[in-house]
């Protein structure tokens, strides 16, 4: 298991992010944010603990207060090495001491706090016991757009991650498909992503023939045959930032129907991309892509949202889904990935990561969206 390598920014960048987060929390009516080890902590401080254990590590952010990182004493030397450490006050605690009482002393006793979705229940329950008047909200629900808008340096890393995924596709289209198991091709994808600089691979979907009709199918023992459509969907983290792309290939010559379905998905993906511009609502991207598929008569076979945000994780807000009315803002990065899934037969999905620019969108995946024939 490779641990993720955080991209390193200057302490000033982390300081600004923490200030922005504390302000956003105050605007959302929260007394502060409690950030556990995970993607939010990495984004806010550059710090990943050597291991996540039952010992409390927690970043406390509150408007008008200096950020404090509560950290086990034995991990304090590591925490001091984090790129964001100069912007933090470290409060270390030794075994046998009560870290919750120490944390509670930093907090408004009757406050409502945003807490990381992945914080352990163990820690939340102990905090509630230490501060009976406090209450809590999911950080992702309270501040869904906290990490959504990427700055120039982050966009460069996102672009590089996309290029690495594209280089992976350019190589995988030349490996043999017919006669090999899905899991063999998936292993190729994993190896190629790592060779192109990914330190973490999150998924390597190879869904052949009827498996392609199941968007959640990963890769199994099925032997790929001539005549199969194969959905490939792969990505992970390169230098701490995410990639995620899908292409659907065909083994040998496709039928007219297979070409037609692929053309519909390609047109839908293009329509979704063209709907990307500042001020458009997230749901507009979904509507644009879905309309193309519905008009072609396949509406009931497009069974998931059109896209999801991506950054220091491969799935996060904003979501391109009906009902999501938040506006697109330059610097947001998300997938546009419509699909058609014909039960028992085959599926097609085409996915690019797109970033919002001042006057539209820019694709971070640029491999051909034509149907690629593999052998
Ligand atoms: Zn076929
Ligand atoms: Zn994907
Ligand atoms: Zn995706």
mmCIF file of C-alpha atoms and ligand atoms in Angstrom:
data_model
loop_
_atom_site.group_PDB
_atom_site.id
_atom_site.type_symbol
_atom_site.label_atom_id
_atom_site.label_comp_id
_atom_site.label_asym_id
_atom_site.label_seq_id
_atom_site.Cartn_x
_atom_site.Cartn_y
_atom_site.Cartn_z
ATOM 1 C CA UNK A 1 0.000 0.000 0.000
ATOM 2 C CA UNK A 2 1.538 3.279 -1.082
ATOM 3 C CA UNK A 3 0.647 6.212 1.116
ATOM 4 C CA UNK A 4 -0.407 9.325 -0.711
ATOM 5 C CA UNK A 5 2.171 12.026 -1.211
ATOM 6 C CA UNK A 6 0.776 15.471 -0.592
ATOM 7 C CA UNK A 7 1.639 18.180 -3.037
ATOM 8 C CA UNK A 8 3.722 20.718 -1.202
ATOM 9 C CA UNK A 9 2.778 24.384 -1.204
ATOM 10 C CA UNK A 10 4.305 27.229 0.791
ATOM 11 C CA UNK A 11 3.218 27.883 4.367
ATOM 12 C CA UNK A 12 1.571 31.101 3.125
ATOM 13 C CA UNK A 13 -0.708 29.098 0.831
ATOM 14 C CA UNK A 14 -1.772 26.878 3.734
ATOM 15 C CA UNK A 15 -2.218 29.932 5.985
ATOM 16 C CA UNK A 16 -4.525 31.527 3.400
ATOM 17 C CA UNK A 17 -6.520 28.300 2.996
ATOM 18 C CA UNK A 18 -6.986 27.989 6.757
ATOM 19 C CA UNK A 19 -8.087 31.624 7.044
ATOM 20 C CA UNK A 20 -10.537 31.165 4.180
ATOM 21 C CA UNK A 21 -11.922 27.992 5.760
ATOM 22 C CA UNK A 22 -12.351 29.656 9.167
ATOM 23 C CA UNK A 23 -14.153 32.589 7.526
ATOM 24 C CA UNK A 24 -16.401 30.277 5.518
ATOM 25 C CA UNK A 25 -17.229 28.386 8.702
ATOM 26 C CA UNK A 26 -18.199 31.604 10.488
ATOM 27 C CA UNK A 27 -20.363 32.629 7.527
ATOM 28 C CA UNK A 28 -22.065 29.234 7.697
ATOM 29 C CA UNK A 29 -22.917 29.881 11.364
ATOM 30 C CA UNK A 30 -20.295 27.505 12.736
ATOM 31 C CA UNK A 31 -18.100 28.244 15.755
ATOM 32 C CA UNK A 32 -15.233 26.469 14.023
ATOM 33 C CA UNK A 33 -13.973 23.476 12.077
ATOM 34 C CA UNK A 34 -12.535 20.268 13.507
ATOM 35 C CA UNK A 35 -10.445 18.571 10.865
ATOM 36 C CA UNK A 36 -9.307 14.962 11.218
ATOM 37 C CA UNK A 37 -6.514 13.316 9.213
ATOM 38 C CA UNK A 38 -7.623 12.930 5.606
ATOM 39 C CA UNK A 39 -8.117 15.025 2.482
ATOM 40 C CA UNK A 40 -9.247 18.204 4.269
ATOM 41 C CA UNK A 41 -6.248 18.121 6.609
ATOM 42 C CA UNK A 42 -3.881 17.528 3.683
ATOM 43 C CA UNK A 43 -5.404 20.428 1.757
ATOM 44 C CA UNK A 44 -5.372 22.788 4.753
ATOM 45 C CA UNK A 45 -1.948 21.945 6.202
ATOM 46 C CA UNK A 46 -0.022 19.547 3.947
ATOM 47 C CA UNK A 47 0.100 17.144 6.901
ATOM 48 C CA UNK A 48 -0.565 13.415 6.688
ATOM 49 C CA UNK A 49 0.098 11.548 9.966
ATOM 50 C CA UNK A 50 2.414 8.522 9.616
ATOM 51 C CA UNK A 51 -0.546 6.312 10.598
ATOM 52 C CA UNK A 52 -4.096 7.066 11.647
ATOM 53 C CA UNK A 53 -4.658 5.475 15.056
ATOM 54 C CA UNK A 54 -6.933 5.858 18.053
ATOM 55 C CA UNK A 55 -4.698 8.725 19.237
ATOM 56 C CA UNK A 56 -6.343 12.078 18.558
ATOM 57 C CA UNK A 57 -4.947 14.272 15.794
ATOM 58 C CA UNK A 58 -7.231 17.242 15.107
ATOM 59 C CA UNK A 59 -6.893 20.636 13.476
ATOM 60 C CA UNK A 60 -8.978 23.294 15.224
ATOM 61 C CA UNK A 61 -9.919 26.294 13.099
ATOM 62 C CA UNK A 62 -12.011 29.149 14.403
ATOM 63 C CA UNK A 63 -12.412 32.661 13.062
ATOM 64 C CA UNK A 64 -10.197 35.132 14.895
ATOM 65 C CA UNK A 65 -8.018 32.397 16.454
ATOM 66 C CA UNK A 66 -4.705 30.977 15.332
ATOM 67 C CA UNK A 67 -5.061 27.482 13.875
ATOM 68 C CA UNK A 68 -4.118 24.785 16.382
ATOM 69 C CA UNK A 69 -3.099 21.242 15.530
ATOM 70 C CA UNK A 70 -3.692 18.851 18.411
ATOM 71 C CA UNK A 71 -1.245 16.013 17.887
ATOM 72 C CA UNK A 72 0.111 13.026 19.849
ATOM 73 C CA UNK A 73 3.550 13.914 21.274
ATOM 74 C CA UNK A 74 5.201 10.980 19.532
ATOM 75 C CA UNK A 75 4.001 12.331 16.148
ATOM 76 C CA UNK A 76 4.807 15.980 16.827
ATOM 77 C CA UNK A 77 8.240 15.790 15.127
ATOM 78 C CA UNK A 78 6.527 14.579 11.922
ATOM 79 C CA UNK A 79 3.854 17.257 12.168
ATOM 80 C CA UNK A 80 6.556 19.931 12.510
ATOM 81 C CA UNK A 81 7.912 18.833 9.102
ATOM 82 C CA UNK A 82 4.581 19.504 7.343
ATOM 83 C CA UNK A 83 4.698 22.307 4.798
ATOM 84 C CA UNK A 84 1.900 24.146 6.593
ATOM 85 C CA UNK A 85 3.445 23.781 10.079
ATOM 86 C CA UNK A 86 4.811 27.359 10.197
ATOM 87 C CA UNK A 87 1.194 28.566 9.929
ATOM 88 C CA UNK A 88 0.079 26.402 12.878
ATOM 89 C CA UNK A 89 0.368 26.219 16.624
ATOM 90 C CA UNK A 90 1.124 22.632 17.626
ATOM 91 C CA UNK A 91 -0.491 21.415 20.842
ATOM 92 C CA UNK A 92 0.969 17.999 21.602
ATOM 93 C CA UNK A 93 -0.332 15.593 24.192
ATOM 94 C CA UNK A 94 1.290 12.587 25.817
ATOM 95 C CA UNK A 95 -0.228 9.167 26.470
ATOM 96 C CA UNK A 96 -2.182 9.150 29.698
ATOM 97 C CA UNK A 97 -3.306 12.763 29.283
ATOM 98 C CA UNK A 98 -6.817 13.615 28.105
ATOM 99 C CA UNK A 99 -6.576 15.182 24.634
ATOM 100 C CA UNK A 100 -10.322 15.857 24.548
ATOM 101 C CA UNK A 101 -10.268 18.103 27.609
ATOM 102 C CA UNK A 102 -7.313 19.954 26.062
ATOM 103 C CA UNK A 103 -9.207 20.336 22.773
ATOM 104 C CA UNK A 104 -12.410 21.360 24.535
ATOM 105 C CA UNK A 105 -10.497 24.160 26.239
ATOM 106 C CA UNK A 106 -9.907 25.668 22.777
ATOM 107 C CA UNK A 107 -13.592 25.608 21.825
ATOM 108 C CA UNK A 108 -16.735 27.602 22.476
ATOM 109 C CA UNK A 109 -18.572 25.330 24.931
ATOM 110 C CA UNK A 110 -21.947 25.952 23.297
ATOM 111 C CA UNK A 111 -20.688 26.086 19.729
ATOM 112 C CA UNK A 112 -21.752 24.215 16.659
ATOM 113 C CA UNK A 113 -18.730 22.814 14.798
ATOM 114 C CA UNK A 114 -18.122 21.418 11.354
ATOM 115 C CA UNK A 115 -16.264 18.115 11.720
ATOM 116 C CA UNK A 116 -14.557 16.036 9.009
ATOM 117 C CA UNK A 117 -16.809 13.364 7.551
ATOM 118 C CA UNK A 118 -14.091 10.782 8.165
ATOM 119 C CA UNK A 119 -13.397 11.706 11.818
ATOM 120 C CA UNK A 120 -13.656 8.627 13.977
ATOM 121 C CA UNK A 121 -16.849 8.298 16.054
ATOM 122 C CA UNK A 122 -14.529 7.557 19.002
ATOM 123 C CA UNK A 123 -13.192 11.112 18.870
ATOM 124 C CA UNK A 124 -16.532 12.816 18.219
ATOM 125 C CA UNK A 125 -18.202 10.987 21.115
ATOM 126 C CA UNK A 126 -15.386 11.929 23.494
ATOM 127 C CA UNK A 127 -15.548 15.576 22.388
ATOM 128 C CA UNK A 128 -19.282 15.663 22.976
ATOM 129 C CA UNK A 129 -18.737 14.278 26.422
ATOM 130 C CA UNK A 130 -16.106 16.939 27.144
ATOM 131 C CA UNK A 131 -18.393 19.689 25.775
ATOM 132 C CA UNK A 132 -22.000 18.653 26.475
ATOM 133 C CA UNK A 133 -23.371 21.924 25.097
ATOM 134 C CA UNK A 134 -21.668 21.589 21.720
ATOM 135 C CA UNK A 135 -23.176 20.296 18.477
ATOM 136 C CA UNK A 136 -21.741 19.126 15.184
ATOM 137 C CA UNK A 137 -22.312 19.192 11.434
ATOM 138 C CA UNK A 138 -20.692 17.304 8.571
ATOM 139 C CA UNK A 139 -17.901 19.484 7.217
ATOM 140 C CA UNK A 140 -18.673 18.381 3.652
ATOM 141 C CA UNK A 141 -22.357 19.205 4.053
ATOM 142 C CA UNK A 142 -21.704 22.533 5.768
ATOM 143 C CA UNK A 143 -18.957 23.685 3.370
ATOM 144 C CA UNK A 144 -19.274 21.552 0.223
ATOM 145 C CA UNK A 145 -17.332 24.000 -1.923
ATOM 146 C CA UNK A 146 -14.401 24.485 0.480
ATOM 147 C CA UNK A 147 -11.850 22.802 -1.824
ATOM 148 C CA UNK A 148 -13.810 23.085 -5.082
ATOM 149 C CA UNK A 149 -12.058 26.078 -6.667
ATOM 150 C CA UNK A 150 -8.465 25.294 -7.556
ATOM 151 C CA UNK A 151 -5.732 27.924 -7.727
ATOM 152 C CA UNK A 152 -3.167 28.108 -10.544
ATOM 153 C CA UNK A 153 -0.690 25.745 -8.883
ATOM 154 C CA UNK A 154 -3.408 23.192 -8.186
ATOM 155 C CA UNK A 155 -4.646 23.432 -11.777
ATOM 156 C CA UNK A 156 -1.152 22.640 -12.986
ATOM 157 C CA UNK A 157 -1.117 19.509 -10.835
ATOM 158 C CA UNK A 158 -4.616 18.538 -12.031
ATOM 159 C CA UNK A 159 -3.497 19.034 -15.636
ATOM 160 C CA UNK A 160 -0.441 16.851 -15.091
ATOM 161 C CA UNK A 161 -2.552 14.113 -13.467
ATOM 162 C CA UNK A 162 -4.919 14.223 -16.458
ATOM 163 C CA UNK A 163 -2.008 13.995 -18.896
ATOM 164 C CA UNK A 164 -0.661 10.953 -17.026
ATOM 165 C CA UNK A 165 -4.060 9.230 -17.281
ATOM 166 C CA UNK A 166 -4.140 10.089 -20.995
ATOM 167 C CA UNK A 167 -0.667 8.611 -21.500
ATOM 168 C CA UNK A 168 -1.985 5.472 -19.786
ATOM 169 C CA UNK A 169 -4.868 5.264 -22.267
ATOM 170 C CA UNK A 170 -2.529 5.708 -25.247
ATOM 171 C CA UNK A 171 -0.613 2.643 -24.065
ATOM 172 C CA UNK A 172 -3.521 0.481 -22.939
ATOM 173 C CA UNK A 173 -5.232 0.762 -26.341
ATOM 174 C CA UNK A 174 -2.270 -1.144 -27.792
ATOM 175 C CA UNK A 175 -2.228 -4.096 -25.379
ATOM 176 C CA UNK A 176 -4.017 -7.308 -26.369
ATOM 177 C CA UNK A 177 -7.606 -7.518 -25.080
ATOM 178 C CA UNK A 178 -9.112 -10.611 -26.730
ATOM 179 C CA UNK A 179 -8.353 -13.781 -24.773
ATOM 180 C CA UNK A 180 -7.197 -12.017 -21.592
ATOM 181 C CA UNK A 181 -9.115 -11.589 -18.372
ATOM 182 C CA UNK A 182 -10.493 -8.198 -17.334
ATOM 183 C CA UNK A 183 -8.256 -8.395 -14.273
ATOM 184 C CA UNK A 184 -5.179 -8.733 -16.512
ATOM 185 C CA UNK A 185 -6.004 -5.496 -18.335
ATOM 186 C CA UNK A 186 -6.797 -3.861 -14.981
ATOM 187 C CA UNK A 187 -3.330 -4.839 -13.750
ATOM 188 C CA UNK A 188 -1.870 -3.228 -16.886
ATOM 189 C CA UNK A 189 -3.787 -0.029 -16.104
ATOM 190 C CA UNK A 190 -2.477 -0.008 -12.530
ATOM 191 C CA UNK A 191 1.107 -0.481 -13.695
ATOM 192 C CA UNK A 192 0.819 2.207 -16.387
ATOM 193 C CA UNK A 193 -0.751 4.780 -14.056
ATOM 194 C CA UNK A 194 2.098 4.260 -11.598
ATOM 195 C CA UNK A 195 4.685 4.385 -14.359
ATOM 196 C CA UNK A 196 3.205 7.736 -15.409
ATOM 197 C CA UNK A 197 3.653 9.132 -11.916
ATOM 198 C CA UNK A 198 0.600 8.106 -9.898
ATOM 199 C CA UNK A 199 1.488 7.270 -6.286
ATOM 200 C CA UNK A 200 -2.050 6.012 -5.647
ATOM 201 C CA UNK A 201 -4.426 4.152 -7.963
ATOM 202 C CA UNK A 202 -8.067 4.448 -6.870
ATOM 203 C CA UNK A 203 -9.819 2.386 -9.550
ATOM 204 C CA UNK A 204 -9.064 0.407 -12.712
ATOM 205 C CA UNK A 205 -12.451 -0.543 -14.129
ATOM 206 C CA UNK A 206 -12.392 -2.993 -17.030
ATOM 207 C CA UNK A 207 -16.008 -3.912 -17.803
ATOM 208 C CA UNK A 208 -16.308 -6.101 -20.872
ATOM 209 C CA UNK A 209 -19.385 -7.178 -22.807
ATOM 210 C CA UNK A 210 -22.413 -7.505 -20.491
ATOM 211 C CA UNK A 211 -20.307 -6.338 -17.519
ATOM 212 C CA UNK A 212 -20.162 -2.922 -19.191
ATOM 213 C CA UNK A 213 -23.859 -2.484 -18.421
ATOM 214 C CA UNK A 214 -23.006 -2.354 -14.697
ATOM 215 C CA UNK A 215 -21.377 1.014 -13.921
ATOM 216 C CA UNK A 216 -20.019 -0.359 -10.627
ATOM 217 C CA UNK A 217 -18.368 -3.427 -12.107
ATOM 218 C CA UNK A 218 -14.626 -3.245 -11.353
ATOM 219 C CA UNK A 219 -12.763 -6.073 -13.083
ATOM 220 C CA UNK A 220 -13.108 -9.808 -12.757
ATOM 221 C CA UNK A 221 -12.202 -13.179 -14.244
ATOM 222 C CA UNK A 222 -14.263 -12.781 -17.404
ATOM 223 C CA UNK A 223 -12.169 -13.466 -20.483
ATOM 224 C CA UNK A 224 -12.559 -10.634 -22.990
ATOM 225 C CA UNK A 225 -13.777 -11.783 -26.411
ATOM 226 C CA UNK A 226 -13.762 -10.416 -29.930
ATOM 227 C CA UNK A 227 -16.946 -8.400 -30.394
ATOM 228 C CA UNK A 228 -16.917 -7.015 -26.813
ATOM 229 C CA UNK A 229 -17.388 -3.409 -25.949
ATOM 230 C CA UNK A 230 -15.059 -2.675 -23.001
ATOM 231 C CA UNK A 231 -15.558 0.247 -20.613
ATOM 232 C CA UNK A 232 -12.238 1.427 -19.165
ATOM 233 C CA UNK A 233 -12.411 3.843 -16.225
ATOM 234 C CA UNK A 234 -9.270 4.555 -14.261
ATOM 235 C CA UNK A 235 -7.593 7.110 -12.061
ATOM 236 C CA UNK A 236 -5.926 7.941 -8.802
ATOM 237 C CA UNK A 237 -3.578 10.529 -7.365
ATOM 238 C CA UNK A 238 -0.435 11.939 -8.939
ATOM 239 C CA UNK A 239 1.511 14.314 -6.692
ATOM 240 C CA UNK A 240 -1.541 14.501 -4.449
ATOM 241 C CA UNK A 241 -4.064 15.487 -7.170
ATOM 242 C CA UNK A 242 -6.625 13.329 -8.919
ATOM 243 C CA UNK A 243 -7.153 11.833 -12.347
ATOM 244 C CA UNK A 244 -10.270 10.027 -13.566
ATOM 245 C CA UNK A 245 -11.050 9.218 -17.191
ATOM 246 C CA UNK A 246 -13.194 6.708 -19.070
ATOM 247 C CA UNK A 247 -13.018 5.516 -22.617
ATOM 248 C CA UNK A 248 -15.008 2.681 -24.167
ATOM 249 C CA UNK A 249 -13.157 0.557 -26.706
ATOM 250 C CA UNK A 250 -14.312 -2.265 -28.966
ATOM 251 C CA UNK A 251 -12.492 -5.520 -29.650
ATOM 252 C CA UNK A 252 -12.509 -5.835 -33.436
ATOM 253 C CA UNK A 253 -15.204 -4.355 -35.684
ATOM 254 C CA UNK A 254 -18.291 -3.025 -33.884
ATOM 255 C CA UNK A 255 -21.888 -3.478 -35.017
ATOM 256 C CA UNK A 256 -23.926 -0.528 -36.294
ATOM 257 C CA UNK A 257 -25.843 -0.456 -33.011
ATOM 258 C CA UNK A 258 -22.654 -0.352 -30.953
ATOM 259 C CA UNK A 259 -21.406 2.544 -33.065
ATOM 260 C CA UNK A 260 -24.721 4.351 -32.722
ATOM 261 C CA UNK A 261 -24.805 4.037 -28.919
ATOM 262 C CA UNK A 262 -21.205 5.183 -28.699
ATOM 263 C CA UNK A 263 -22.001 8.185 -30.939
ATOM 264 C CA UNK A 264 -24.905 9.156 -28.664
ATOM 265 C CA UNK A 265 -22.702 9.057 -25.551
ATOM 266 C CA UNK A 266 -19.996 11.042 -27.331
ATOM 267 C CA UNK A 267 -22.537 13.709 -28.346
ATOM 268 C CA UNK A 268 -23.889 13.774 -24.786
ATOM 269 C CA UNK A 269 -20.403 14.209 -23.360
ATOM 270 C CA UNK A 270 -19.766 17.045 -25.812
ATOM 271 C CA UNK A 271 -23.066 18.722 -24.865
ATOM 272 C CA UNK A 272 -22.218 18.449 -21.163
ATOM 273 C CA UNK A 273 -18.806 19.971 -21.818
ATOM 274 C CA UNK A 274 -20.329 22.822 -23.826
ATOM 275 C CA UNK A 275 -22.673 23.664 -20.955
ATOM 276 C CA UNK A 276 -19.652 24.421 -18.739
ATOM 277 C CA UNK A 277 -19.210 28.141 -18.153
ATOM 278 C CA UNK A 278 -19.011 30.434 -15.122
ATOM 279 C CA UNK A 279 -22.443 31.099 -13.643
ATOM 280 C CA UNK A 280 -24.136 28.048 -15.151
ATOM 281 C CA UNK A 281 -25.607 25.760 -12.490
ATOM 282 C CA UNK A 282 -24.071 22.339 -11.869
ATOM 283 C CA UNK A 283 -27.401 20.779 -12.891
ATOM 284 C CA UNK A 284 -27.170 22.481 -16.307
ATOM 285 C CA UNK A 285 -24.238 20.211 -17.178
ATOM 286 C CA UNK A 286 -26.289 17.165 -16.229
ATOM 287 C CA UNK A 287 -29.331 18.401 -18.141
ATOM 288 C CA UNK A 288 -27.346 19.118 -21.315
ATOM 289 C CA UNK A 289 -25.771 15.660 -21.395
ATOM 290 C CA UNK A 290 -28.976 13.868 -20.373
ATOM 291 C CA UNK A 291 -31.076 15.618 -23.030
ATOM 292 C CA UNK A 292 -28.944 14.175 -25.833
ATOM 293 C CA UNK A 293 -29.316 10.636 -24.467
ATOM 294 C CA UNK A 294 -33.052 11.049 -23.822
ATOM 295 C CA UNK A 295 -33.647 12.476 -27.319
ATOM 296 C CA UNK A 296 -31.921 9.424 -28.794
ATOM 297 C CA UNK A 297 -34.331 7.172 -26.886
ATOM 298 C CA UNK A 298 -31.868 5.870 -24.267
ATOM 299 C CA UNK A 299 -32.934 8.065 -21.328
ATOM 300 C CA UNK A 300 -33.839 5.159 -19.049
ATOM 301 C CA UNK A 301 -30.388 3.626 -19.595
ATOM 302 C CA UNK A 302 -28.399 6.603 -18.267
ATOM 303 C CA UNK A 303 -28.567 5.607 -14.626
ATOM 304 C CA UNK A 304 -26.145 7.900 -12.778
ATOM 305 C CA UNK A 305 -25.324 11.593 -12.329
ATOM 306 C CA UNK A 306 -23.244 13.237 -15.060
ATOM 307 C CA UNK A 307 -20.260 14.161 -12.922
ATOM 308 C CA UNK A 308 -18.452 14.740 -9.643
ATOM 309 C CA UNK A 309 -15.775 17.087 -8.386
ATOM 310 C CA UNK A 310 -12.156 16.021 -8.117
ATOM 311 C CA UNK A 311 -9.069 17.439 -6.411
ATOM 312 C CA UNK A 312 -7.092 15.938 -3.529
ATOM 313 C CA UNK A 313 -9.628 13.091 -3.737
ATOM 314 C CA UNK A 314 -11.083 11.469 -6.857
ATOM 315 C CA UNK A 315 -14.749 11.947 -5.824
ATOM 316 C CA UNK A 316 -15.981 15.069 -4.022
ATOM 317 C CA UNK A 317 -18.387 18.013 -4.437
ATOM 318 C CA UNK A 318 -19.531 19.664 -6.639
ATOM 319 C CA UNK A 319 -21.853 17.079 -8.192
ATOM 320 C CA UNK A 320 -23.301 17.524 -11.674
ATOM 321 C CA UNK A 321 -26.802 16.338 -10.858
ATOM 322 C CA UNK A 322 -30.399 17.552 -11.179
ATOM 323 C CA UNK A 323 -31.203 19.709 -8.142
ATOM 324 C CA UNK A 324 -27.652 21.012 -7.652
ATOM 325 C CA UNK A 325 -28.177 24.701 -8.333
ATOM 326 C CA UNK A 326 -24.815 26.016 -7.132
ATOM 327 C CA UNK A 327 -23.036 27.977 -9.836
ATOM 328 C CA UNK A 328 -19.903 26.907 -11.646
ATOM 329 C CA UNK A 329 -16.894 29.073 -10.755
ATOM 330 C CA UNK A 330 -13.588 29.369 -12.656
ATOM 331 C CA UNK A 331 -11.092 26.891 -11.201
ATOM 332 C CA UNK A 332 -13.624 24.182 -10.338
ATOM 333 C CA UNK A 333 -12.655 20.732 -11.647
ATOM 334 C CA UNK A 334 -15.149 17.911 -12.187
ATOM 335 C CA UNK A 335 -15.951 14.994 -14.440
ATOM 336 C CA UNK A 336 -18.372 14.992 -17.360
ATOM 337 C CA UNK A 337 -19.152 11.291 -17.769
ATOM 338 C CA UNK A 338 -22.473 10.322 -19.312
ATOM 339 C CA UNK A 339 -23.108 6.681 -20.135
ATOM 340 C CA UNK A 340 -25.635 4.264 -21.603
ATOM 341 C CA UNK A 341 -26.022 0.851 -19.964
ATOM 342 C CA UNK A 342 -27.991 -1.845 -21.815
ATOM 343 C CA UNK A 343 -28.667 -4.647 -19.291
ATOM 344 C CA UNK A 344 -27.217 -8.009 -20.237
ATOM 345 C CA UNK A 345 -25.615 -6.573 -23.364
ATOM 346 C CA UNK A 346 -23.038 -3.777 -23.117
ATOM 347 C CA UNK A 347 -22.345 -0.302 -21.792
ATOM 348 C CA UNK A 348 -20.627 2.858 -22.981
ATOM 349 C CA UNK A 349 -19.176 5.652 -20.842
ATOM 350 C CA UNK A 350 -16.963 8.546 -21.886
ATOM 351 C CA UNK A 351 -15.404 10.700 -19.160
ATOM 352 C CA UNK A 352 -13.166 13.725 -19.133
ATOM 353 C CA UNK A 353 -12.174 15.930 -16.232
ATOM 354 C CA UNK A 354 -13.099 19.507 -17.109
ATOM 355 C CA UNK A 355 -12.060 22.734 -15.411
ATOM 356 C CA UNK A 356 -14.127 25.912 -15.552
ATOM 357 C CA UNK A 357 -12.359 28.827 -17.263
ATOM 358 C CA UNK A 358 -13.381 32.494 -17.551
ATOM 359 C CA UNK A 359 -15.201 31.835 -20.811
ATOM 360 C CA UNK A 360 -16.160 28.154 -20.767
ATOM 361 C CA UNK A 361 -14.460 24.907 -19.927
ATOM 362 C CA UNK A 362 -11.140 23.218 -20.597
ATOM 363 C CA UNK A 363 -10.726 19.458 -20.833
ATOM 364 C CA UNK A 364 -7.918 17.934 -18.768
ATOM 365 C CA UNK A 365 -8.297 14.689 -20.748
ATOM 366 C CA UNK A 366 -7.702 15.004 -24.450
ATOM 367 C CA UNK A 367 -7.406 11.463 -25.848
ATOM 368 C CA UNK A 368 -9.738 10.713 -28.754
ATOM 369 C CA UNK A 369 -13.393 10.305 -27.919
ATOM 370 C CA UNK A 370 -13.959 8.358 -31.146
ATOM 371 C CA UNK A 371 -14.624 4.640 -30.668
ATOM 372 C CA UNK A 372 -11.168 3.033 -30.519
ATOM 373 C CA UNK A 373 -10.798 -0.454 -31.977
ATOM 374 C CA UNK A 374 -8.496 -2.741 -29.971
ATOM 375 C CA UNK A 375 -7.269 -6.265 -30.645
HETATM 376 ZN ZN1 LIG B 1 -19.424 -5.821 -30.281
HETATM 377 ZN ZN1 LIG B 2 -14.217 7.496 -13.791
HETATM 378 ZN ZN1 LIG B 3 -15.580 9.852 -12.473
#
